[in-house]
XYZ file of C-alpha atoms in Angstrom:
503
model
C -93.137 -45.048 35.702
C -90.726 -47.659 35.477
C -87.438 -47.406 37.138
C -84.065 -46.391 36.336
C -81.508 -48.612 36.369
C -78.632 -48.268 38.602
C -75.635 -47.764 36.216
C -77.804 -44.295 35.357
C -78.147 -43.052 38.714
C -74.312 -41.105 38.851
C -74.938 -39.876 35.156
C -74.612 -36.087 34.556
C -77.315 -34.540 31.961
C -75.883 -34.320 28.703
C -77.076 -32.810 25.331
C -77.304 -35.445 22.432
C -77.271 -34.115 18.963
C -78.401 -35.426 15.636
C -74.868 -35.868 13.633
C -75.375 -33.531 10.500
C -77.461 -30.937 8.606
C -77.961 -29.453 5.605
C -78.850 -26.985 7.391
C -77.652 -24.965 10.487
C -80.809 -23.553 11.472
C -82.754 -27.151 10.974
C -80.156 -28.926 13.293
C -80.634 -26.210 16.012
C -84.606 -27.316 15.956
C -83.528 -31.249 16.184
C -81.556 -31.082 19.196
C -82.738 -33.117 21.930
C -82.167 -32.645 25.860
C -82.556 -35.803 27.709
C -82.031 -35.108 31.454
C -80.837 -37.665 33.561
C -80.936 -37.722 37.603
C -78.225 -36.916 39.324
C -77.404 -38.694 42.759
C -74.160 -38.278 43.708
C -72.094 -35.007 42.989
C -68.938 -35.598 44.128
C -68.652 -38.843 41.403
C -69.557 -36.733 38.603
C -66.109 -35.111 37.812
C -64.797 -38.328 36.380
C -67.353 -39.227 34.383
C -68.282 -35.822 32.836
C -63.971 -35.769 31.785
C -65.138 -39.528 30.201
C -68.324 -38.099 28.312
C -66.675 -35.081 27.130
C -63.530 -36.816 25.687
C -66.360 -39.962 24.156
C -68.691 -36.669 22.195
C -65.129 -35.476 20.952
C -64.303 -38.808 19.690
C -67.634 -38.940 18.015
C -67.338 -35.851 16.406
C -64.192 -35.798 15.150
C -63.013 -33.168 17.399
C -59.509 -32.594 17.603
C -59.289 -29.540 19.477
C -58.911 -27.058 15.994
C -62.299 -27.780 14.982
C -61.707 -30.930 13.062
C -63.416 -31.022 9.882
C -66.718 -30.866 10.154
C -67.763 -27.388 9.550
C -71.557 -28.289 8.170
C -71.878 -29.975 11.780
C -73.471 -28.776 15.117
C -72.091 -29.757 17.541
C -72.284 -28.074 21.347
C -69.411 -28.644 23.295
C -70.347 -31.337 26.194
C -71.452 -29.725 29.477
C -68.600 -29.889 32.095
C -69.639 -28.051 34.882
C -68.960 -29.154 38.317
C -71.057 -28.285 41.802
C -68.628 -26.543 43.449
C -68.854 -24.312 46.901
C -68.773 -20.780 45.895
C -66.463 -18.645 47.885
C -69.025 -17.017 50.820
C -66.924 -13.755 51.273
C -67.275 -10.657 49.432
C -65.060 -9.870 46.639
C -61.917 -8.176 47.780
C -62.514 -4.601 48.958
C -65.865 -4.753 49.497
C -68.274 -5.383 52.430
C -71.114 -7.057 53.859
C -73.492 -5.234 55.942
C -74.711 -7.755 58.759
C -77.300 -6.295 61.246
C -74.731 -5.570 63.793
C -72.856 -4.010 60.872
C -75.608 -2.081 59.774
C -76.430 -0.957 62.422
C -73.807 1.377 63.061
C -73.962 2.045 59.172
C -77.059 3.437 60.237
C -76.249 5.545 62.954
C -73.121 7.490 61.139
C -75.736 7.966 58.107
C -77.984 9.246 60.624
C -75.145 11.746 61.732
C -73.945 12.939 58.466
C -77.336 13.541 57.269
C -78.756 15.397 61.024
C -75.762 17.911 60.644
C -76.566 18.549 56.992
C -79.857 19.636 58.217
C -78.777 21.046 61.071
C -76.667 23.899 58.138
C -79.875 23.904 56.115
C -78.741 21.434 53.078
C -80.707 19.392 51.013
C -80.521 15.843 50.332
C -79.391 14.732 46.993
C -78.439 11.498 44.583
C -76.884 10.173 41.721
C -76.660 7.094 40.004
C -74.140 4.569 40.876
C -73.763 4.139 37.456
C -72.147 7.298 34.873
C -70.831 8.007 31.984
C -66.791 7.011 31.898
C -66.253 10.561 30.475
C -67.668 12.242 33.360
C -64.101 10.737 35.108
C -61.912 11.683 32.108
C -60.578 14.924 32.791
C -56.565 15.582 32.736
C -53.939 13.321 32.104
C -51.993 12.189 35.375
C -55.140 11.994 37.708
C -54.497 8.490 39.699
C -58.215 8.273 39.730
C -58.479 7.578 35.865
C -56.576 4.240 36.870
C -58.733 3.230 39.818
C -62.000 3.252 37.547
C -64.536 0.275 37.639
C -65.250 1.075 34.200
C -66.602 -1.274 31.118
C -68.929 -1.217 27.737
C -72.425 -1.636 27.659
C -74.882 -3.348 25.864
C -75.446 -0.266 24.345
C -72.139 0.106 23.073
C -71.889 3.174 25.791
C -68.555 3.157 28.361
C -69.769 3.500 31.588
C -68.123 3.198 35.225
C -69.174 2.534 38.891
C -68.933 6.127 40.286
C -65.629 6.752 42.222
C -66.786 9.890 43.822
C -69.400 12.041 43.858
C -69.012 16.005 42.845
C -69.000 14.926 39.042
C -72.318 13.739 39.562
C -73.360 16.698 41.432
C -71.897 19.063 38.373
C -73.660 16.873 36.078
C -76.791 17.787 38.486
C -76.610 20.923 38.650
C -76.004 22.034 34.698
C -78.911 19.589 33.913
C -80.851 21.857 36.288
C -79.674 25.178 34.981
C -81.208 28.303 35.300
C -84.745 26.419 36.686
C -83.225 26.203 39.928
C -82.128 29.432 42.394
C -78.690 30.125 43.660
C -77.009 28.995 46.161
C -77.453 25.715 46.185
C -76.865 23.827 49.614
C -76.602 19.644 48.478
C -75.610 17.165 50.263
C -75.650 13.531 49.431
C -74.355 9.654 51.172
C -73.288 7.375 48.258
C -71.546 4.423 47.603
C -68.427 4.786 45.681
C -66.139 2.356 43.901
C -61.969 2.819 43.468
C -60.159 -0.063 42.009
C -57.007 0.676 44.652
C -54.740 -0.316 47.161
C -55.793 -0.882 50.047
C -54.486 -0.178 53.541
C -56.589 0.042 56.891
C -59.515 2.386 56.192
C -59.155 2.087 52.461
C -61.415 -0.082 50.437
C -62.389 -0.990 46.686
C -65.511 0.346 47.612
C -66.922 3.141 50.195
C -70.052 5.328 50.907
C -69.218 9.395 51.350
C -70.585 11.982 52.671
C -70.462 14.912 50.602
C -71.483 18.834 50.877
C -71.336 21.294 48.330
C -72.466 24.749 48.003
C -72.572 26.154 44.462
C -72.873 29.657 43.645
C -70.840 31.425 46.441
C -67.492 32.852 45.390
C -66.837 34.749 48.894
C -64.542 32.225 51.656
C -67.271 31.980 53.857
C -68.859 29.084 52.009
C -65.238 27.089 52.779
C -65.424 28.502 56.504
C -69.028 27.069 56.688
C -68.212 23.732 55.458
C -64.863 22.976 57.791
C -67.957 23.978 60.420
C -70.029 21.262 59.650
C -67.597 18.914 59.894
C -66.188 19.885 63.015
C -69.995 19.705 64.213
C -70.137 16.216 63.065
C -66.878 15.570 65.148
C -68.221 16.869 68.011
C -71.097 14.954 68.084
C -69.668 11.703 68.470
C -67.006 12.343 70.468
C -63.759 13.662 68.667
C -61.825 16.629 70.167
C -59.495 19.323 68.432
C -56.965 16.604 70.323
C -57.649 13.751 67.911
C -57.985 15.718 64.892
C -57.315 18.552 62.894
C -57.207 20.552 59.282
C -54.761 21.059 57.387
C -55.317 24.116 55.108
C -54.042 25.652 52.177
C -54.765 27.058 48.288
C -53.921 25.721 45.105
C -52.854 29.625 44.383
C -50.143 29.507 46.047
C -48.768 27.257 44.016
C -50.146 29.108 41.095
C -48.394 32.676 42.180
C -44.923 30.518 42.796
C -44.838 28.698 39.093
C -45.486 31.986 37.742
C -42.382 33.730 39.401
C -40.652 31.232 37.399
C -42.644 31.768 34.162
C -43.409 27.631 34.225
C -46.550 27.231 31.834
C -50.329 27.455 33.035
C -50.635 24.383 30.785
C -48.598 21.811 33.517
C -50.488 23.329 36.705
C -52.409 20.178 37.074
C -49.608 17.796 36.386
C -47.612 19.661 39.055
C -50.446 19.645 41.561
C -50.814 15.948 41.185
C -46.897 15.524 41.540
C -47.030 17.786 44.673
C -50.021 15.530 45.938
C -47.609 12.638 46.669
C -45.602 15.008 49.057
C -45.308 12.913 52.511
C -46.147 9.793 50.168
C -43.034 9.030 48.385
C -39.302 10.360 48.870
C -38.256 13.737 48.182
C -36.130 13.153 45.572
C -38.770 11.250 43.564
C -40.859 14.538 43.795
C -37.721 15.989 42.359
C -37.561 13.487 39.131
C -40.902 13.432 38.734
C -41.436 17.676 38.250
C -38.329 17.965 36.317
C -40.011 14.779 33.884
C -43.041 17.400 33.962
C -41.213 20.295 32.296
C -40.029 21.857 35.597
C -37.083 23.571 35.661
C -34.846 22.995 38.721
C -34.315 26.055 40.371
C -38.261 25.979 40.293
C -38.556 22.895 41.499
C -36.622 23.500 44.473
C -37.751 26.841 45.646
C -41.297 25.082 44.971
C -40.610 22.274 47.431
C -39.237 25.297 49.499
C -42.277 27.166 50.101
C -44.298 24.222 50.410
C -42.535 23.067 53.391
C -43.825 26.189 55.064
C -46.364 25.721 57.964
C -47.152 29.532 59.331
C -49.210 31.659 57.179
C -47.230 34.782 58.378
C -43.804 33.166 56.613
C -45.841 32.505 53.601
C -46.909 36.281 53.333
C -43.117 37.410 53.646
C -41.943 35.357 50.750
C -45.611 35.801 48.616
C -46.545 39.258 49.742
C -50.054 40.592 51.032
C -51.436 41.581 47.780
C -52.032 37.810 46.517
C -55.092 36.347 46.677
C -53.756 33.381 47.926
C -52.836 34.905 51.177
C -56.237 37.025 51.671
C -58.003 34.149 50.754
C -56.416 32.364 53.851
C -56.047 35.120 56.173
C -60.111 35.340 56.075
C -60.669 31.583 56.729
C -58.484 31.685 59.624
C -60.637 35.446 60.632
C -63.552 33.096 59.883
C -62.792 30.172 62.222
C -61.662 32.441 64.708
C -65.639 33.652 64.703
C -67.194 30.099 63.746
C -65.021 28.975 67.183
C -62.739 26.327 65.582
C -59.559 28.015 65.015
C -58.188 25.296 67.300
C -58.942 22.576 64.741
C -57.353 24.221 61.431
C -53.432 24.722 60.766
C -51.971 26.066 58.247
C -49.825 23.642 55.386
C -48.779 24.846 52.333
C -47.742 20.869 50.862
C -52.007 20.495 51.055
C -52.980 20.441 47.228
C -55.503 17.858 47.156
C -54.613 15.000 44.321
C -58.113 16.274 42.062
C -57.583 18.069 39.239
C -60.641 20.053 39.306
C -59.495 22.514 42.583
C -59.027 26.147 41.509
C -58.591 27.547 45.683
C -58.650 26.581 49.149
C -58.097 22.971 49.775
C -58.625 21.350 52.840
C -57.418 18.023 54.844
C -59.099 16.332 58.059
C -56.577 14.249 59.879
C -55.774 12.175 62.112
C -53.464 14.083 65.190
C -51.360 10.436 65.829
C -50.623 10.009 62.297
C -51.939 6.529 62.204
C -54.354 7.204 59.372
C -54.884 8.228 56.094
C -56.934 11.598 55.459
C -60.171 11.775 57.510
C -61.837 14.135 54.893
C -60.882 16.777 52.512
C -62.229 19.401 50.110
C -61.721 22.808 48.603
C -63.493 25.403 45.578
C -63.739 24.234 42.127
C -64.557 27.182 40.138
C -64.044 25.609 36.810
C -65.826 22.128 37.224
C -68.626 22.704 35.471
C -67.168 24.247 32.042
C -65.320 21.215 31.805
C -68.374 19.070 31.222
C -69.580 21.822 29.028
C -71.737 23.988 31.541
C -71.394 27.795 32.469
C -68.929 27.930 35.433
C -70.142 28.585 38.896
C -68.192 29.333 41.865
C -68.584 26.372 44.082
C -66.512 24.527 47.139
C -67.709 21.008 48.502
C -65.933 18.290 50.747
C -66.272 14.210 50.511
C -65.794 12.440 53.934
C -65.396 8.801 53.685
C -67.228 6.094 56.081
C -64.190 3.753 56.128
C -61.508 5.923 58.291
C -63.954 7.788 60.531
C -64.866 4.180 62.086
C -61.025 3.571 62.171
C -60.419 6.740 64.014
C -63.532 5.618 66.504
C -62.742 2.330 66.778
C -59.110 3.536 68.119
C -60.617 6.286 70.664
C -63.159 3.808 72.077
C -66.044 5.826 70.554
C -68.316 3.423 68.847
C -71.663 3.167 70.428
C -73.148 0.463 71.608
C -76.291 -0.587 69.053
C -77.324 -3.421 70.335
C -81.218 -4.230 68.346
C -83.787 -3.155 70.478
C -87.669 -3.857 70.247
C -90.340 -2.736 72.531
C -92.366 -6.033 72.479
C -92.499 -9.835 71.861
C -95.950 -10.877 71.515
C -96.282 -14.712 71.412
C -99.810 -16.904 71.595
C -99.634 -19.831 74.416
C -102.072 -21.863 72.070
C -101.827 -22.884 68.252
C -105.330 -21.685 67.878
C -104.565 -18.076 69.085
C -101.545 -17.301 66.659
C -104.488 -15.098 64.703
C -105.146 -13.189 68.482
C -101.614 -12.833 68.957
C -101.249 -11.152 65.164
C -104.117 -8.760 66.216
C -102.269 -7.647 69.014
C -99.239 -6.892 67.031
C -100.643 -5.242 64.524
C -102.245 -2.781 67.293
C -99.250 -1.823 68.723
C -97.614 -1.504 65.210
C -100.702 1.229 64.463
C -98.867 2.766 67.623
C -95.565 2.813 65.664
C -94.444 0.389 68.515
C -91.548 -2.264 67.596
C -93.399 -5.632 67.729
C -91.212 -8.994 67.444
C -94.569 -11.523 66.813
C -93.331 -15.535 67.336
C -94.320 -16.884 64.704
C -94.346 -20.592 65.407
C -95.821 -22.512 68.548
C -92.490 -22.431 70.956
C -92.304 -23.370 74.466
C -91.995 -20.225 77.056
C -88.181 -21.154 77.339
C -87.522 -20.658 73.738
C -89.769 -17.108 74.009
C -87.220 -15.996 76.786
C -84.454 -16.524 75.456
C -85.303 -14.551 72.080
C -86.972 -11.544 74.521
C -83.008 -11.511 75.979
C -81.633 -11.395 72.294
C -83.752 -8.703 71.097
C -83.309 -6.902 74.157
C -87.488 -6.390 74.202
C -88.647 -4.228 77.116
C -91.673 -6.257 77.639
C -93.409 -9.745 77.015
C -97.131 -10.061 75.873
C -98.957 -13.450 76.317
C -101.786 -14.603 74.719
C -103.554 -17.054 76.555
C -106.759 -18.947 76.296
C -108.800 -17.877 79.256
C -107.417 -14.099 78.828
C -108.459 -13.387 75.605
C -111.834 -14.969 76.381
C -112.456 -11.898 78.794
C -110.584 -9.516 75.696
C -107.507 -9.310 77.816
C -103.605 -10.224 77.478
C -100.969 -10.523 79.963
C -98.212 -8.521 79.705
C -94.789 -8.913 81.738
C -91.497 -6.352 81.884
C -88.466 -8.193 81.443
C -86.807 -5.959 83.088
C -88.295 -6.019 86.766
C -90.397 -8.872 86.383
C -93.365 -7.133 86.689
C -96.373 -8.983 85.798
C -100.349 -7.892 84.672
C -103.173 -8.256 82.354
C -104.386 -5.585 80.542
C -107.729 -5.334 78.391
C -106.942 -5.455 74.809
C -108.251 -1.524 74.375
C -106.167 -0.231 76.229
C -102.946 -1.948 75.927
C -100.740 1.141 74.643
């Protein structure tokens, strides 16, 4: 092949096309690539600018399309090699091993205490409808959709939470499936948001639903579980806590002042920012709603109040607001967390879907957002065109809950550990070696296998990163008599052992 000359060598590839047509479709088939080597890529960017403004020239390009509309003409390649940006995008995550690693162990939690209360696993896509997050006008969450049209012409978004899905689920499944239903599921979500420590673009959840009970014990049961997840990694009724409440109490006090059924959400949404923004924007923002403001204030009023026994002086006992709450408290008194709940009327939850009890985790300093929350949605499912079922679920986040640990000096140590490195002392044994990992793999042992001929120093030093238990050697004159030598790192302990019976 002869060579290329030197004034070629810093060339980018360009595409050379035959001047003009009759036809379009001909002078697509005529078009010639001819690549050139590149050699240096930091000396291209000059060059490229030269080619690019030398094909306009030669076109009669003048940046409106000159005036050659029977011509073909591709616009010159410009592209530079450029170092792509190695982080994530904003508000997402990378999952290194250390990472995922404790990934793995919270999973492990969420999903041993949903079996622990009898729940099946479920899943969803990642990707839904868009109308499955279109409900009621106000909801922040329409605004924090990843959402976009596909190729299909269909609008579709990244999932922002989960119990959509799970309606979605459960009407699809209808009558072939019996009541109740016990679900639980660990997704990744995706909210185009602010962000602020524990809150990211994107998050997994943990989420528990029970469809088809309308008594309070299903919402008694569920506060359990997660106050069985706290407890087993270490938080107290000292670090945390629930705030409870019902969306009928706000219900009973917009009817004593005859303010229309239709602006219940808006209002609940409004209230949902209490603690979040001043007072007297909460004030503005109900009398924009159609509020009047004598209800506004003795709204705000009763909100403010924190004892359950106040609440039934100005509400009465007959409500089902306060029975509703009286048995939840009854109930944690007899599940044995009473300590953990409170009682706070401002708690409305920000969803639009909530029909009853709601229900916060949070943090006791007040350094973090919401831990968890949840509450019955009665009339979820006839809004996506189902029969409603009574129903009550929570979603608890991954983000916060390592916050909250990371602050009480409660994440575990998860260091990788693997039971055995097996390396071969001789090129020609890597084959023995493999034999003897793949035994102890048959005995669901972990087995780190070297790979490559490495010196014994090398082999140590990866047996102290792995944190392996125990070395096994695979020498020449050993495995002639169908034996290995195996030594524990720990003590130093050293023996052979015939192949059989190495366990």
């Amino acid at each position: 092949m002869p060579a290329i000359p030197s004034s070629l060598l810093h060339l980018k590839p360009l595409f050379f096309s035959l001047p003009r047509f009759s036809s379009p479709s001909l002078a697509l088939n005529r078009v010639r690539k001819f690549p050139i080597p590149t050699i240096n890529p930091r000396s291209l960017s000059s060059l490229s600018s030269a080619a690019a403004a030398a094909a306009a020239q030669s076109t009669g390009d003048n940046g409106s399309g000159g005036g050659r509309s029977g011509a073909l003409a591709p616009p010159p390649i410009t592209e530079e090699l450029q170092k792509i940006d190695v982080n994530p995008p904003k508000g997402t995550r990378d999952f290194p091993p250390e990472e995922m690693r404790l990934r793995t162990w919270l999973f492990h939690n969420f999903r041993e205490v949903s079996r622990l209360f009898g729940f099946e696993e479920v899943d969803f896509p990642v990707l839904e409808s868009e109308a499955l997050y279109i409900r009621k006008a106000g909801e922040e969450i329409r605004d924090q959709l990843y959402c976009f049209e596909d190729r299909g012409n269909r609008r579709v978004a990244l999932r922002p939470e989960l119990t959509p899905s799970l309606a979605r689920l459960v009407i699809q499944k209808g009558k072939s499936v019996s009541l109740p239903l016990k679900w639980f599921a660990v997704g990744q979500c995706w909210r185009y948001e602010r962000m602020t420590r524990g809150r990211r673009r994107e998050h997994y959840q943990w989420n528990m639903d029970i469809i088809g009970v309308p008594e309070v014990t299903a919402e008694a049961e569920l506060i359990s579980s997660i106050v069985t997840f706290f407890k087993r990694v270490g938080i107290t009724a000292s670090d945390v806590g629930f705030k409870v409440s019902s969306r009928k109490v706000l219900q009973e006090v917009l009817r004593c002042y005859s303010v229309p059924e239709s602006l219940f959400s808006k209002v609940c949404i409004i209230i949902d920012k209490i603690g979040k923004i001043p007072v007297d924007e909460i004030k503005k923002d109900l009398k924009s709603a159609g509020v009047s403001e004598e209800a506004a204030e003795e709204l705000l009023q009763v909100l403010s109040i924190k004892s359950l026994t106040k609440l039934e002086e100005i509400l009465g006992g007959a409500g089902e607001a306060v029975a509703d709450l009286k048995q939840l408290f009854s109930l944690a008194e007899k599940f044995g967390y009473a300590e953990w709940i409170e009682f706070d009327a401002s708690i409305v939850r920000g969803l639009a879907y909530y029909t009853g009890i709601v229900f916060e985790g949070f943090d006791r300093e007040g350094k973090l957002r919401a831990i968890c929350g949840g509450g019955r949605y009665d009339q979820l499912l006839s809004t996506f065109g189902g029969d409603d079922l009574p129903a009550c679920g929570f979603g608890f986040g991954d983000a916060v809950i390592v916050e909250l640990l990371k602050d009480r000096g409660l994440l575990p140590e998860l260091s990788l550990q693997i039971e055995n490195i097996v390396c071969a002392l001789d090129v020609d044994l890597q084959g023995a070696a493999a034999r003897v990992a793949s035994i102890l793999r048959e005995q669901s042992q972990t087995v780190d296998l070297v790979l490559e001929s490495k010196p014994l120093k090398w082999v140590f030093k990866r047996a102290a990163r792995i944190n392996a238990h125990r070395l096994i050697l695979v020498g020449n004159s050993e495995w002639q008599r169908g034996m290995v030598v195996v030594k524990i790192l720990s003590s130093g302990e050293q023996y052979e052992v015939k192949l059989d019976e190495l366990v």
